[in-house]
């Protein structure tokens, strides 16, 4: 399709042109002066000023005494945010091209004869145009309906008066809705910022909390290592003592075994004199050996290591019952503890620093 054929519109070209010259706010043809927004859309200056005043209620017009640096509002056609300077709407450029097109269009329309059937006709009186507005029923009607028809007892007004009133009311409603949409968009932006900040703060708090609990884990590992080292030292001391006793008893056993062998050999001696020479000393040695050199012994339960067993159930229950408060709460609690004496034997015990609490728990168990 070439360029010329693309310009061909279905329907009346003047009607198509008129649709392009309608303000999206007042729904009427642009009135001078027309302003052009940065997004290239057009508005009547009065409509643009109404939207701007609704979005910036504390901004005054050109004759006001209050001055501000500027303001902002959104284009009703594309929602593009327009930022104004201190001149407000009056700082926007006029679209002279659109103004000239409107002037040419009005001149063309005034020179054309009116088409039959262009004006709405009454359904009850087909030859009568709708030219009045029934204020009672709030519907447009014709003069015949007022004189002879259903609206005979109703209050009526000129159609143009009702037309202008409805247009003004609709324009105000549009301005109010556009301003409301701007406020809603602002709230949405604030809520989105709140979501982002909430996620960032949550991530930061999680990192800090993980670091603090890592410190607690390190304290528990340190206490675990200390207890394991104590058990190891106790084990080594007991094993050293037992092994020393074993060595002493083995030496004693070797001596007794050799003494038994010597005694048996003396028993086989046939000569009385030879036997008597060694028998007395041998008997003395056996008597002393039978009495034994009283070696050390271990007490009953010496090998028991139960005293290193820890009952950590109360610690676990206490940890589960800890209420992790904020730093501000801990500061208030510390101040209260300085002012008041500790209350012992009551259910409402005051919380202490978790680090000191864990240290005190393990010191009390050991």
Short mmCIF file of C-alpha atoms in Angstrom, two decimals:
data_model
loop_
_atom_site.label_atom_id
_atom_site.label_comp_id
_atom_site.label_asym_id
_atom_site.label_seq_id
_atom_site.Cartn_x
_atom_site.Cartn_y
_atom_site.Cartn_z
CA UNK A 1 0.00 0.00 0.00
CA UNK A 2 1.48 3.40 -1.05
CA UNK A 3 1.49 6.59 0.95
CA UNK A 4 -1.58 8.13 -0.71
CA UNK A 5 -3.74 5.09 -0.27
CA UNK A 6 -2.79 4.93 3.41
CA UNK A 7 -4.34 8.39 3.90
CA UNK A 8 -7.71 7.23 2.66
CA UNK A 9 -10.06 6.85 5.63
CA UNK A 10 -13.39 5.10 5.67
CA UNK A 11 -16.12 7.67 6.37
CA UNK A 12 -16.27 11.45 6.25
CA UNK A 13 -12.75 13.01 6.20
CA UNK A 14 -14.01 16.04 8.13
CA UNK A 15 -15.41 13.81 10.85
CA UNK A 16 -12.13 11.92 11.06
CA UNK A 17 -10.29 15.24 11.32
CA UNK A 18 -12.66 16.42 14.04
CA UNK A 19 -11.90 13.29 16.09
CA UNK A 20 -8.19 14.17 15.98
CA UNK A 21 -8.94 17.69 17.26
CA UNK A 22 -10.86 16.59 20.39
CA UNK A 23 -9.32 17.30 23.79
CA UNK A 24 -9.10 14.06 25.88
CA UNK A 25 -10.20 16.01 28.99
CA UNK A 26 -13.18 18.16 28.06
CA UNK A 27 -14.05 16.00 25.00
CA UNK A 28 -14.51 19.17 22.96
CA UNK A 29 -12.44 20.64 20.20
CA UNK A 30 -9.19 22.16 21.41
CA UNK A 31 -9.63 25.76 22.52
CA UNK A 32 -6.94 28.37 22.12
CA UNK A 33 -4.29 28.44 23.17
CA UNK A 34 -3.45 24.75 22.71
CA UNK A 35 -0.42 23.50 24.66
CA UNK A 36 1.88 20.70 23.50
CA UNK A 37 3.32 18.37 26.15
CA UNK A 38 6.84 16.87 26.08
CA UNK A 39 5.23 13.57 25.01
CA UNK A 40 3.82 15.38 21.90
CA UNK A 41 0.18 15.15 23.05
CA UNK A 42 -2.06 18.24 23.08
CA UNK A 43 -4.44 19.66 25.65
CA UNK A 44 -6.50 22.79 26.08
CA UNK A 45 -4.59 25.15 28.30
CA UNK A 46 -7.55 25.36 30.68
CA UNK A 47 -7.80 21.54 30.89
CA UNK A 48 -4.06 21.22 31.41
CA UNK A 49 -4.21 23.86 34.13
CA UNK A 50 -7.13 22.06 35.84
CA UNK A 51 -5.17 18.80 35.94
CA UNK A 52 -2.07 20.59 37.17
CA UNK A 53 -4.01 22.38 39.93
CA UNK A 54 -5.66 19.10 40.99
CA UNK A 55 -2.30 17.29 41.17
CA UNK A 56 -0.61 20.24 42.90
CA UNK A 57 -3.26 21.85 45.14
CA UNK A 58 -0.77 24.15 46.87
CA UNK A 59 0.49 25.63 43.62
CA UNK A 60 -1.21 28.96 42.80
CA UNK A 61 -1.94 30.46 39.41
CA UNK A 62 -0.18 33.37 37.84
CA UNK A 63 -2.04 35.92 39.91
CA UNK A 64 -1.61 34.12 43.24
CA UNK A 65 0.63 35.32 46.03
CA UNK A 66 2.10 31.94 46.93
CA UNK A 67 5.11 30.92 44.85
CA UNK A 68 6.55 27.47 44.35
CA UNK A 69 9.40 26.10 42.32
CA UNK A 70 7.11 24.03 40.10
CA UNK A 71 5.09 20.86 40.05
CA UNK A 72 4.23 17.78 38.03
CA UNK A 73 1.30 15.87 36.56
CA UNK A 74 0.75 12.97 34.16
CA UNK A 75 -0.42 13.20 30.56
CA UNK A 76 -4.00 11.79 30.39
CA UNK A 77 -3.24 10.14 27.04
CA UNK A 78 -0.02 8.24 27.73
CA UNK A 79 0.54 8.71 31.53
CA UNK A 80 3.91 10.36 30.85
CA UNK A 81 4.98 12.43 33.84
CA UNK A 82 5.39 16.10 32.96
CA UNK A 83 7.58 18.22 35.24
CA UNK A 84 6.73 21.93 35.29
CA UNK A 85 8.88 24.92 36.12
CA UNK A 86 7.73 27.84 38.25
CA UNK A 87 5.49 29.08 35.41
CA UNK A 88 3.36 25.93 35.61
CA UNK A 89 1.14 25.24 32.59
CA UNK A 90 1.90 28.68 31.21
CA UNK A 91 5.46 27.56 30.63
CA UNK A 92 4.35 24.99 28.02
CA UNK A 93 4.62 25.77 24.33
CA UNK A 94 1.59 26.53 22.19
CA UNK A 95 0.90 24.25 19.25
CA UNK A 96 0.31 26.84 16.55
CA UNK A 97 -0.07 24.17 13.88
CA UNK A 98 -3.05 22.60 15.66
CA UNK A 99 -4.56 26.05 16.23
CA UNK A 100 -4.34 26.85 12.54
CA UNK A 101 -5.88 23.49 11.62
CA UNK A 102 -8.78 24.18 14.01
CA UNK A 103 -9.37 27.61 12.45
CA UNK A 104 -9.39 26.12 8.96
CA UNK A 105 -11.71 23.33 10.10
CA UNK A 106 -14.19 25.79 11.64
CA UNK A 107 -14.18 27.94 8.53
CA UNK A 108 -14.80 24.87 6.38
CA UNK A 109 -17.64 23.69 8.62
CA UNK A 110 -19.29 27.14 8.64
CA UNK A 111 -19.24 27.27 4.82
CA UNK A 112 -20.85 23.82 4.45
CA UNK A 113 -24.66 23.47 4.42
CA UNK A 114 -26.18 21.56 7.30
CA UNK A 115 -27.04 17.98 6.46
CA UNK A 116 -30.52 16.69 6.99
CA UNK A 117 -30.72 14.20 9.74
CA UNK A 118 -27.55 15.49 11.37
CA UNK A 119 -29.51 16.52 14.48
CA UNK A 120 -31.12 13.86 16.72
CA UNK A 121 -34.88 13.59 16.21
CA UNK A 122 -37.56 12.77 18.78
CA UNK A 123 -38.75 9.16 18.74
CA UNK A 124 -42.34 10.19 19.63
CA UNK A 125 -42.49 13.07 17.16
CA UNK A 126 -40.35 12.11 14.19
CA UNK A 127 -40.46 15.57 12.63
CA UNK A 128 -39.34 17.34 15.80
CA UNK A 129 -35.70 17.87 16.75
CA UNK A 130 -34.53 17.29 20.28
CA UNK A 131 -34.06 20.86 21.48
CA UNK A 132 -34.84 20.95 25.23
CA UNK A 133 -33.73 19.04 28.31
CA UNK A 134 -36.15 17.68 30.88
CA UNK A 135 -34.70 18.46 34.31
CA UNK A 136 -37.27 16.27 36.05
CA UNK A 137 -36.61 13.10 34.04
CA UNK A 138 -33.00 14.09 33.17
CA UNK A 139 -33.42 13.23 29.48
CA UNK A 140 -33.28 15.35 26.30
CA UNK A 141 -36.62 15.77 24.52
CA UNK A 142 -38.52 17.98 22.04
CA UNK A 143 -40.92 20.89 22.41
CA UNK A 144 -43.93 18.80 21.44
CA UNK A 145 -43.23 16.37 24.29
CA UNK A 146 -43.20 19.35 26.65
CA UNK A 147 -46.45 20.83 25.31
CA UNK A 148 -48.49 17.71 24.61
CA UNK A 149 -46.40 14.66 25.58
CA UNK A 150 -45.11 12.86 28.62
CA UNK A 151 -43.01 15.82 29.82
CA UNK A 152 -45.96 18.22 29.94
CA UNK A 153 -45.77 18.56 33.71
CA UNK A 154 -41.96 18.45 33.92
CA UNK A 155 -39.47 21.24 34.42
CA UNK A 156 -37.33 21.85 31.32
CA UNK A 157 -34.33 23.95 30.34
CA UNK A 158 -32.63 24.91 27.08
CA UNK A 159 -30.61 22.05 25.64
CA UNK A 160 -27.48 24.18 25.39
CA UNK A 161 -27.57 25.02 29.10
CA UNK A 162 -27.79 21.35 30.08
CA UNK A 163 -25.16 20.53 27.49
CA UNK A 164 -22.67 23.01 28.94
CA UNK A 165 -23.45 21.93 32.49
CA UNK A 166 -22.94 18.25 31.74
CA UNK A 167 -19.72 19.00 29.83
CA UNK A 168 -18.38 21.05 32.72
CA UNK A 169 -19.32 18.34 35.25
CA UNK A 170 -17.74 15.62 33.12
CA UNK A 171 -14.59 17.71 32.67
CA UNK A 172 -14.34 18.20 36.43
CA UNK A 173 -14.86 14.47 36.99
CA UNK A 174 -12.10 13.65 34.50
CA UNK A 175 -9.73 16.10 36.18
CA UNK A 176 -10.58 14.65 39.57
CA UNK A 177 -10.07 11.08 38.31
CA UNK A 178 -6.74 11.96 36.68
CA UNK A 179 -5.57 13.59 39.92
CA UNK A 180 -6.74 10.53 41.85
CA UNK A 181 -4.83 8.27 39.47
CA UNK A 182 -1.71 10.33 40.09
CA UNK A 183 -2.12 9.91 43.83
CA UNK A 184 -2.69 6.17 43.42
CA UNK A 185 0.42 5.91 41.25
CA UNK A 186 2.39 7.78 43.91
CA UNK A 187 1.12 5.38 46.58
CA UNK A 188 2.04 2.39 44.39
CA UNK A 189 5.55 3.79 43.93
CA UNK A 190 5.88 4.29 47.68
CA UNK A 191 4.67 0.74 48.37
CA UNK A 192 7.10 -0.66 45.80
CA UNK A 193 9.91 1.27 47.50
CA UNK A 194 8.75 -0.13 50.84
CA UNK A 195 8.88 -3.67 49.42
CA UNK A 196 12.41 -3.11 48.15
CA UNK A 197 13.63 -1.56 51.41
CA UNK A 198 11.94 -4.33 53.41
CA UNK A 199 13.77 -6.99 51.39
CA UNK A 200 17.09 -5.16 51.79
CA UNK A 201 16.60 -4.71 55.54
CA UNK A 202 15.56 -8.34 55.96
CA UNK A 203 18.66 -9.53 54.11
CA UNK A 204 20.88 -7.31 56.27
CA UNK A 205 19.26 -8.48 59.50
CA UNK A 206 19.59 -12.12 58.42
CA UNK A 207 23.31 -11.62 57.76
CA UNK A 208 23.83 -9.97 61.15
CA UNK A 209 21.80 -12.66 62.91
CA UNK A 210 23.81 -15.42 61.21
CA UNK A 211 27.05 -13.77 62.31
CA UNK A 212 25.85 -13.51 65.93
CA UNK A 213 24.76 -17.14 66.01
CA UNK A 214 28.09 -18.15 64.48
CA UNK A 215 29.70 -16.53 67.52
CA UNK A 216 27.44 -18.61 69.78
CA UNK A 217 28.34 -21.76 67.87
CA UNK A 218 32.01 -20.90 68.34
CA UNK A 219 31.47 -20.54 72.10
CA UNK A 220 29.76 -23.94 72.24
CA UNK A 221 32.59 -25.52 70.23
CA UNK A 222 35.12 -23.93 72.56
CA UNK A 223 33.35 -25.34 75.62
CA UNK A 224 33.08 -28.73 73.96
CA UNK A 225 36.81 -28.74 73.22
CA UNK A 226 37.64 -27.77 76.80
CA UNK A 227 35.53 -30.61 78.22
CA UNK A 228 36.98 -33.15 75.79
CA UNK A 229 40.50 -32.06 76.74
CA UNK A 230 39.70 -32.46 80.46
CA UNK A 231 38.36 -35.97 79.83
CA UNK A 232 41.47 -36.81 77.78
CA UNK A 233 43.81 -35.56 80.54
CA UNK A 234 41.91 -37.54 83.18
CA UNK A 235 42.04 -40.65 80.98
CA UNK A 236 45.80 -40.31 80.47
CA UNK A 237 46.45 -39.84 84.21
CA UNK A 238 44.39 -42.90 85.15
CA UNK A 239 45.90 -45.06 82.41
CA UNK A 240 49.40 -44.01 83.45
CA UNK A 241 48.70 -44.96 87.07
CA UNK A 242 47.14 -48.33 86.11
CA UNK A 243 49.94 -49.19 83.67
CA UNK A 244 52.54 -48.38 86.37
CA UNK A 245 50.74 -50.75 88.77
CA UNK A 246 50.65 -53.45 86.07
CA UNK A 247 54.39 -53.08 85.58
CA UNK A 248 55.04 -53.35 89.33
CA UNK A 249 52.87 -56.46 89.65
CA UNK A 250 54.60 -58.07 86.68
CA UNK A 251 58.00 -57.48 88.24
CA UNK A 252 56.74 -58.94 91.51
CA UNK A 253 55.37 -61.94 89.64
CA UNK A 254 58.69 -62.54 87.89
CA UNK A 255 60.52 -62.49 91.22
CA UNK A 256 58.04 -64.90 92.79
CA UNK A 257 58.24 -67.25 89.82
CA UNK A 258 62.05 -67.38 89.97
CA UNK A 259 61.91 -67.92 93.76
CA UNK A 260 59.53 -70.86 93.27
CA UNK A 261 61.88 -72.41 90.73
CA UNK A 262 64.84 -72.00 93.11
CA UNK A 263 62.88 -73.57 95.96
CA UNK A 264 61.91 -76.58 93.80
CA UNK A 265 65.53 -77.10 92.82
CA UNK A 266 66.56 -76.98 96.53
CA UNK A 267 64.00 -79.63 97.30
CA UNK A 268 65.76 -81.96 94.88
CA UNK A 269 69.15 -81.52 96.71
CA UNK A 270 70.13 -84.96 98.17
CA UNK A 271 72.84 -83.71 100.46
CA UNK A 272 71.62 -82.51 103.83
CA UNK A 273 74.50 -80.17 104.46
CA UNK A 274 74.21 -78.47 101.11
CA UNK A 275 70.44 -78.16 101.49
CA UNK A 276 70.74 -76.63 104.94
CA UNK A 277 73.23 -74.06 103.77
CA UNK A 278 70.63 -72.48 101.42
CA UNK A 279 67.34 -73.56 102.94
CA UNK A 280 67.23 -71.03 105.76
CA UNK A 281 67.77 -68.03 103.48
CA UNK A 282 65.41 -69.49 100.90
CA UNK A 283 62.69 -70.00 103.48
CA UNK A 284 63.15 -66.42 104.66
CA UNK A 285 62.83 -65.13 101.11
CA UNK A 286 59.71 -67.18 100.51
CA UNK A 287 58.10 -65.97 103.72
CA UNK A 288 58.82 -62.38 102.79
CA UNK A 289 57.54 -63.00 99.25
CA UNK A 290 54.39 -64.62 100.58
CA UNK A 291 53.78 -61.63 102.75
CA UNK A 292 54.47 -59.59 99.63
CA UNK A 293 55.60 -56.05 99.29
CA UNK A 294 52.28 -54.33 99.57
CA UNK A 295 51.88 -52.78 96.14
CA UNK A 296 49.41 -49.99 95.29
CA UNK A 297 45.85 -50.75 94.35
CA UNK A 298 43.05 -48.82 92.63
CA UNK A 299 39.90 -47.96 94.49
CA UNK A 300 36.57 -49.37 93.46
CA UNK A 301 35.11 -47.32 90.64
CA UNK A 302 38.51 -45.84 89.80
CA UNK A 303 37.87 -46.39 86.09
CA UNK A 304 34.52 -44.65 86.24
CA UNK A 305 34.27 -41.43 84.17
CA UNK A 306 30.65 -40.62 84.96
CA UNK A 307 31.52 -37.43 86.78
CA UNK A 308 32.26 -35.89 83.38
CA UNK A 309 28.73 -36.63 82.19
CA UNK A 310 26.75 -33.42 81.69
CA UNK A 311 22.99 -33.12 82.02
CA UNK A 312 22.25 -30.44 79.47
CA UNK A 313 18.48 -30.79 79.43
CA UNK A 314 17.98 -27.76 81.66
CA UNK A 315 20.37 -25.79 79.44
CA UNK A 316 18.43 -26.83 76.33
CA UNK A 317 15.15 -25.86 78.00
CA UNK A 318 16.60 -22.52 79.03
CA UNK A 319 17.89 -21.86 75.52
CA UNK A 320 14.46 -22.63 74.09
CA UNK A 321 12.90 -20.20 76.55
CA UNK A 322 15.28 -17.35 75.74
CA UNK A 323 13.51 -14.26 74.37
CA UNK A 324 15.96 -12.63 72.00
CA UNK A 325 15.28 -8.93 72.48
CA UNK A 326 16.68 -5.95 70.59
CA UNK A 327 19.72 -4.02 71.72
CA UNK A 328 17.47 -1.18 72.90
CA UNK A 329 15.50 -3.59 75.09
CA UNK A 330 18.71 -5.02 76.56
CA UNK A 331 19.92 -1.51 77.42
CA UNK A 332 16.65 -0.77 79.21
CA UNK A 333 16.88 -4.08 81.07
CA UNK A 334 20.46 -3.37 82.15
CA UNK A 335 19.41 0.05 83.47
CA UNK A 336 16.54 -1.54 85.40
CA UNK A 337 18.91 -4.13 86.85
CA UNK A 338 21.21 -1.36 88.11
CA UNK A 339 18.30 0.41 89.80
CA UNK A 340 16.52 -2.63 91.28
CA UNK A 341 17.82 -5.60 93.24
CA UNK A 342 17.65 -8.99 91.52
CA UNK A 343 14.57 -11.02 92.37
CA UNK A 344 15.47 -14.59 93.18
CA UNK A 345 13.12 -17.51 93.28
CA UNK A 346 10.50 -15.83 91.08
CA UNK A 347 9.29 -16.91 87.67
CA UNK A 348 9.96 -13.58 85.92
CA UNK A 349 13.75 -13.65 85.84
CA UNK A 350 15.44 -10.81 84.01
CA UNK A 351 17.29 -11.78 80.84
CA UNK A 352 21.04 -11.31 80.66
CA UNK A 353 23.54 -11.13 77.84
CA UNK A 354 23.36 -14.38 75.87
CA UNK A 355 27.17 -14.61 75.70
CA UNK A 356 27.52 -14.30 79.49
CA UNK A 357 24.53 -16.60 79.96
CA UNK A 358 26.15 -19.47 78.03
CA UNK A 359 29.45 -18.97 79.84
CA UNK A 360 27.70 -19.05 83.20
CA UNK A 361 25.79 -22.21 82.26
CA UNK A 362 28.92 -24.16 81.38
CA UNK A 363 30.92 -22.81 84.30
CA UNK A 364 28.14 -23.92 86.61
CA UNK A 365 28.09 -27.44 85.11
CA UNK A 366 31.83 -27.88 85.25
#
